[in-house]
Short mmCIF file of C-alpha atoms in Angstrom, two decimals:
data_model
loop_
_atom_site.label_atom_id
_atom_site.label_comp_id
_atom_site.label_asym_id
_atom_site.label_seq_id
_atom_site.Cartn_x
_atom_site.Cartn_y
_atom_site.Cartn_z
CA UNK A 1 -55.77 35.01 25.35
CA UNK A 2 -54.81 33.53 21.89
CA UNK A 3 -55.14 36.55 19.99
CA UNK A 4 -52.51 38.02 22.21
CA UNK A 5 -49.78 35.89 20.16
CA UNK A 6 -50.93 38.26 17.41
CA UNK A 7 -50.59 41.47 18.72
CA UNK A 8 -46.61 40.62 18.79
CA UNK A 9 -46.49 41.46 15.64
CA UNK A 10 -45.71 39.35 12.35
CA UNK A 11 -41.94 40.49 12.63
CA UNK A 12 -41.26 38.99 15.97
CA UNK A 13 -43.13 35.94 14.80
CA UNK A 14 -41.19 35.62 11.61
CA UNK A 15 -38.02 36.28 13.75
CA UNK A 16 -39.07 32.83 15.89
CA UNK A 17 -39.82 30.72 13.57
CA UNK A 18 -36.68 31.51 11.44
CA UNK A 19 -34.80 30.72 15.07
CA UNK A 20 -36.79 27.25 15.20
CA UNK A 21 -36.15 26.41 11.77
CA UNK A 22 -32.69 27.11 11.73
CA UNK A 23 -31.68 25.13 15.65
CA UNK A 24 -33.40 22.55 13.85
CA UNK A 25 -31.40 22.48 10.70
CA UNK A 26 -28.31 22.60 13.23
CA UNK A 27 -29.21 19.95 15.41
CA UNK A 28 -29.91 17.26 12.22
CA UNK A 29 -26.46 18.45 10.83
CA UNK A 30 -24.63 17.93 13.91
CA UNK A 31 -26.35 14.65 13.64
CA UNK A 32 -25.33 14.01 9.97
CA UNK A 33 -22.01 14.92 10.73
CA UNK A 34 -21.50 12.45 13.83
CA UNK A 35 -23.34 9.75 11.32
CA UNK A 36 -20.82 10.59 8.57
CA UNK A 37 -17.66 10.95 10.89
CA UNK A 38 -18.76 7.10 11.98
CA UNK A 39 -19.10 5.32 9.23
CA UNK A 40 -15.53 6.95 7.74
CA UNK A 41 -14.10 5.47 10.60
CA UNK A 42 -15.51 1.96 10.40
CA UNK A 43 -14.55 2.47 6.63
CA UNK A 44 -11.37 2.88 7.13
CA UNK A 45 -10.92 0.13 9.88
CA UNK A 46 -12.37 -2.34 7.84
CA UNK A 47 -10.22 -1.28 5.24
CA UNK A 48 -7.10 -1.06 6.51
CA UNK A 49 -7.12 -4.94 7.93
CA UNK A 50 -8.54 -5.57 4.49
CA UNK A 51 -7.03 -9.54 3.41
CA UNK A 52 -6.72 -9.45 -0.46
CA UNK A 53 -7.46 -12.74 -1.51
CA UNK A 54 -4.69 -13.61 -4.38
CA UNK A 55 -7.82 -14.11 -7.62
CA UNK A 56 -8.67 -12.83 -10.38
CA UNK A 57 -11.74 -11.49 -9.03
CA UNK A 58 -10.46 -8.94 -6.56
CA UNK A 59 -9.05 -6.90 -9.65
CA UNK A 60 -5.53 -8.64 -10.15
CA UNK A 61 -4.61 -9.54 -13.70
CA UNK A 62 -3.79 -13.45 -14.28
CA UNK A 63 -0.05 -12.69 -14.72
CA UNK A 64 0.22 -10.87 -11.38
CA UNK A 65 -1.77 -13.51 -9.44
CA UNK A 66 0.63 -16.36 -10.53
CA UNK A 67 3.68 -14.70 -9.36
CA UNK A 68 1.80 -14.17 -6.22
CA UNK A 69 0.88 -17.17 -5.78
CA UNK A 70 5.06 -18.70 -5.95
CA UNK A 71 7.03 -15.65 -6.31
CA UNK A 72 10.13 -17.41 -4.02
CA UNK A 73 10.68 -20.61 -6.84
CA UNK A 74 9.92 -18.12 -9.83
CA UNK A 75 13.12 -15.82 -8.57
CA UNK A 76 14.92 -18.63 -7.85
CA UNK A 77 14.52 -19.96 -11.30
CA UNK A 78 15.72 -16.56 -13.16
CA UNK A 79 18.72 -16.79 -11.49
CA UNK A 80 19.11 -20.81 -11.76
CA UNK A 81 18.77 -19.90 -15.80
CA UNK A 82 21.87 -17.28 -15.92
CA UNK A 83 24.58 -18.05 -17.87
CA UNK A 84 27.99 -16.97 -18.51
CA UNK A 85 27.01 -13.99 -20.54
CA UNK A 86 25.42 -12.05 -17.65
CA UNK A 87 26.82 -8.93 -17.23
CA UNK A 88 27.10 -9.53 -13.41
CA UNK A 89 29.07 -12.43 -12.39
CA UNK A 90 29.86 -12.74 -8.59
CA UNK A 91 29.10 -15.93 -6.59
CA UNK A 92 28.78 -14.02 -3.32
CA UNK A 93 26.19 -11.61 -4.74
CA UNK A 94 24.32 -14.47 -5.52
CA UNK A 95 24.41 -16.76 -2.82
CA UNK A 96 22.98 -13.57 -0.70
CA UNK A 97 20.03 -13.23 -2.94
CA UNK A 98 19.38 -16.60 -2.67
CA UNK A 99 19.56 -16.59 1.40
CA UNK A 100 16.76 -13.79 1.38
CA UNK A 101 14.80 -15.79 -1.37
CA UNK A 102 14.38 -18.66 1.26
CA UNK A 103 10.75 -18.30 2.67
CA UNK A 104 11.99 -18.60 6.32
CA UNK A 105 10.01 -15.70 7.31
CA UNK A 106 9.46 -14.19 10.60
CA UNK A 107 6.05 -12.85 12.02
CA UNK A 108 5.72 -9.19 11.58
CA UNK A 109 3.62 -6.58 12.70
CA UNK A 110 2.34 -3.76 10.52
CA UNK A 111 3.50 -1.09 13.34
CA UNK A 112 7.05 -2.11 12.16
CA UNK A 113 7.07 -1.03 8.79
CA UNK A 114 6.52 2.44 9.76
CA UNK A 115 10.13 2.45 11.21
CA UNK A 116 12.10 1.11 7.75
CA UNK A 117 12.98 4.65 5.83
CA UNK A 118 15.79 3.13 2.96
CA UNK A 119 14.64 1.09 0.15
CA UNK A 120 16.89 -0.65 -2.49
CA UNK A 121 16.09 -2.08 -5.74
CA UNK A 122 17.69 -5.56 -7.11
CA UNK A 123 16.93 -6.15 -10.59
CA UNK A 124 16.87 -10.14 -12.15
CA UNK A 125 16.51 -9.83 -15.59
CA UNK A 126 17.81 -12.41 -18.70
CA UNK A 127 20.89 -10.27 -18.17
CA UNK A 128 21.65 -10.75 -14.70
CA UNK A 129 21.70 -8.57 -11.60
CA UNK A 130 21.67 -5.16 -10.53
CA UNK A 131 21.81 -3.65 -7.47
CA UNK A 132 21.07 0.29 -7.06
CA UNK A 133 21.78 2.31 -4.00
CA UNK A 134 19.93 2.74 -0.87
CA UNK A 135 16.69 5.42 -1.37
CA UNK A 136 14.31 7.32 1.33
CA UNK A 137 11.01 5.56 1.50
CA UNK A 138 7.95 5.27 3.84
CA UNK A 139 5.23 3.23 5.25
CA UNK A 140 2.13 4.97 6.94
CA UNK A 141 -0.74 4.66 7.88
CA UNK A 142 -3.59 7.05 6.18
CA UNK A 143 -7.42 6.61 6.11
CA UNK A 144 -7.31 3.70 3.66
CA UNK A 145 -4.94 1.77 5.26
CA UNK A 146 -0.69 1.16 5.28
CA UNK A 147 0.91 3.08 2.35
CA UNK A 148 4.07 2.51 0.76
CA UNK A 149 6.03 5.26 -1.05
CA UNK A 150 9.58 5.38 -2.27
CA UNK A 151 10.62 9.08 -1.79
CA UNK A 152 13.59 9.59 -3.77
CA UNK A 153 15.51 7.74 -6.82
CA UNK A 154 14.23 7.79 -10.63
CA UNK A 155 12.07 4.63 -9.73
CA UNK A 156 9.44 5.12 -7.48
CA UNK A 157 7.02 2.43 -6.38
CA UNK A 158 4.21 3.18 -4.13
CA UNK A 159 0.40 0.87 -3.47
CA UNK A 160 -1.53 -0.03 -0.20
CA UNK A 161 0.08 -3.19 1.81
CA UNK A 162 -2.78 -5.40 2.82
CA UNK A 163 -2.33 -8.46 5.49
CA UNK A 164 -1.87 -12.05 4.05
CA UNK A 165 -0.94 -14.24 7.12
CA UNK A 166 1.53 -14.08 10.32
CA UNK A 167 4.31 -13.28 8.32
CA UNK A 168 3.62 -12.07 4.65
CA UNK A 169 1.91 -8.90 3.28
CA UNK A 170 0.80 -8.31 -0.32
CA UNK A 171 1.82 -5.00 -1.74
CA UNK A 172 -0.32 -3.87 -4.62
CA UNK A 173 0.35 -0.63 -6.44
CA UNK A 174 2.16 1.34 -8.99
CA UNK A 175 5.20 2.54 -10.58
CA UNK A 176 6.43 6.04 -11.35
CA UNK A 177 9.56 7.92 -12.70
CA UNK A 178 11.13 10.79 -10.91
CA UNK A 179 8.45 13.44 -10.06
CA UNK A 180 5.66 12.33 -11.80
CA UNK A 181 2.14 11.94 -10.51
CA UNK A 182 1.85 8.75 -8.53
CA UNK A 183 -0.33 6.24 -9.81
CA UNK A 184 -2.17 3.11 -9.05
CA UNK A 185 -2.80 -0.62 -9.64
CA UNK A 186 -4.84 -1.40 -12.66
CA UNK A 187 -2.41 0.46 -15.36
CA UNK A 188 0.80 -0.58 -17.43
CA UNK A 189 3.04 0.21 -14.83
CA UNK A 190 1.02 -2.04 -12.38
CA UNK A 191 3.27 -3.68 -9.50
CA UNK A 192 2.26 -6.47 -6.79
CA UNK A 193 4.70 -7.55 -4.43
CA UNK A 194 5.00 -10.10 -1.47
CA UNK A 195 6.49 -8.57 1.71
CA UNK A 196 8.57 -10.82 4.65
CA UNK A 197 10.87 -10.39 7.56
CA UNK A 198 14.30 -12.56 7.25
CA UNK A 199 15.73 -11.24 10.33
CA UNK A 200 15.32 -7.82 12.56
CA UNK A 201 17.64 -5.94 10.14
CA UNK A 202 16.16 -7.60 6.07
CA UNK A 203 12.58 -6.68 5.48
CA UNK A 204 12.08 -8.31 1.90
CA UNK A 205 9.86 -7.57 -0.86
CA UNK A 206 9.52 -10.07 -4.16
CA UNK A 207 8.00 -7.53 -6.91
CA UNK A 208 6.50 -8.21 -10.07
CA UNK A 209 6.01 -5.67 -13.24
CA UNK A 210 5.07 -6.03 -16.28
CA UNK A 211 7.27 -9.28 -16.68
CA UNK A 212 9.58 -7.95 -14.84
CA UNK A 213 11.17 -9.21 -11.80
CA UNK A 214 13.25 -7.01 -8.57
CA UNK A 215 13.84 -7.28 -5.13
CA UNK A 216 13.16 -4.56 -2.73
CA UNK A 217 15.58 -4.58 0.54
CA UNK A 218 14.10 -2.66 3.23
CA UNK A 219 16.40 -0.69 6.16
CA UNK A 220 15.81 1.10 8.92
#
């Protein structure tokens, strides 16, 4: 009879409900956590084929978005402009920066990027060109998206590389030196870049920094 549930005695009884409270708790938490696990992962698909449209509006200040928007012509007119008092002089130097300032690109696929590991940095400034050594870098993919880092060398660049077309990615990021803590867009040291393929062995990167202008030459 009913009463019988009774004579179990309040013990047992508070020992089953505790047991249905708490399989209930766990089976809305497995829940939350398949819910949650889900929408990271749409997240961070949606993020990482993310297209950055080149305005003002996405966060990119005005300077930034006009380099963007002809960073090929703007190089090519720094070096058009140098005179006889740059401290680097050499016609063949020159006529090689030009060939990778050509916007000949290839198609390229993000998967590729992850294979380039050296990095080096040509400067155009009102004094001319210069070229540093090759550096460690890497591209890879985390749960925002395709990361670049440069891994060694006092200059240190590193931002998220988001899809334009075919053949071009935008890099958008920040600038560091040495060891310090890495930082983002949005700050002084704010850098945007356009990245293109000249030829299976030149990955090419057109940067722009706080009015300042360098090339980054990818390797594998």
């Amino acid at each position: 009879m009913r009463s019988g549930t009774v004579y179990v005695g309040k013990n047992r009884l508070r020992r089953a409900g505790e047991k249905r409270v708490w399989n209930t708790i766990n089976k809305y938490t497995v829940k939350c956590k398949l819910v949650i696990l889900t929408f990271t992962f749409i997240c961070a698909m949606s993020f990482s084929q993310q297209v950055i449209p080149m305005s003002t509006n996405e966060g990119l200040f005005p300077d930034d978005v006009d380099f963007l928007s002809n960073p090929h012509d703007t190089m090519l007119n720094i070096i058009d402009n140098y005179g006889a008092g740059t401290y680097f002089d050499y016609p063949q130097q020159l006529d090689k920066i030009k060939s990778l300032l050509v916007d000949d690109s290839l198609s390229i696929a993000d998967s590729e990027l992850t294979k380039l590991t050296k990095v080096k940095k040509i400067i155009l400034d009102a004094g001319g060109i210069y070229e540093y050594n090759y550096f460690k870098c890497a591209f890879t993919f985390n749960g925002n998206g395709l990361y670049y880092r440069k891994l060694a060398g006092s200059q240190r660049q590193s931002g998220y590389v988001y899809r334009k077309d075919d053949s071009h990615l935008l890099f958008i990021g920040g600038s560091t030196v040495n060891d310090d803590p890495l930082t983002t867009y949005d700050v002084d040291n704010s850098v945007v870049g356009l990245l293109y393929k000249k030829s299976s062995a030149d990955y090419v990167m057109l940067c722009h920094e706080n009015n300042h202008h360098y090339i980054l030459l990818f390797s594998k």
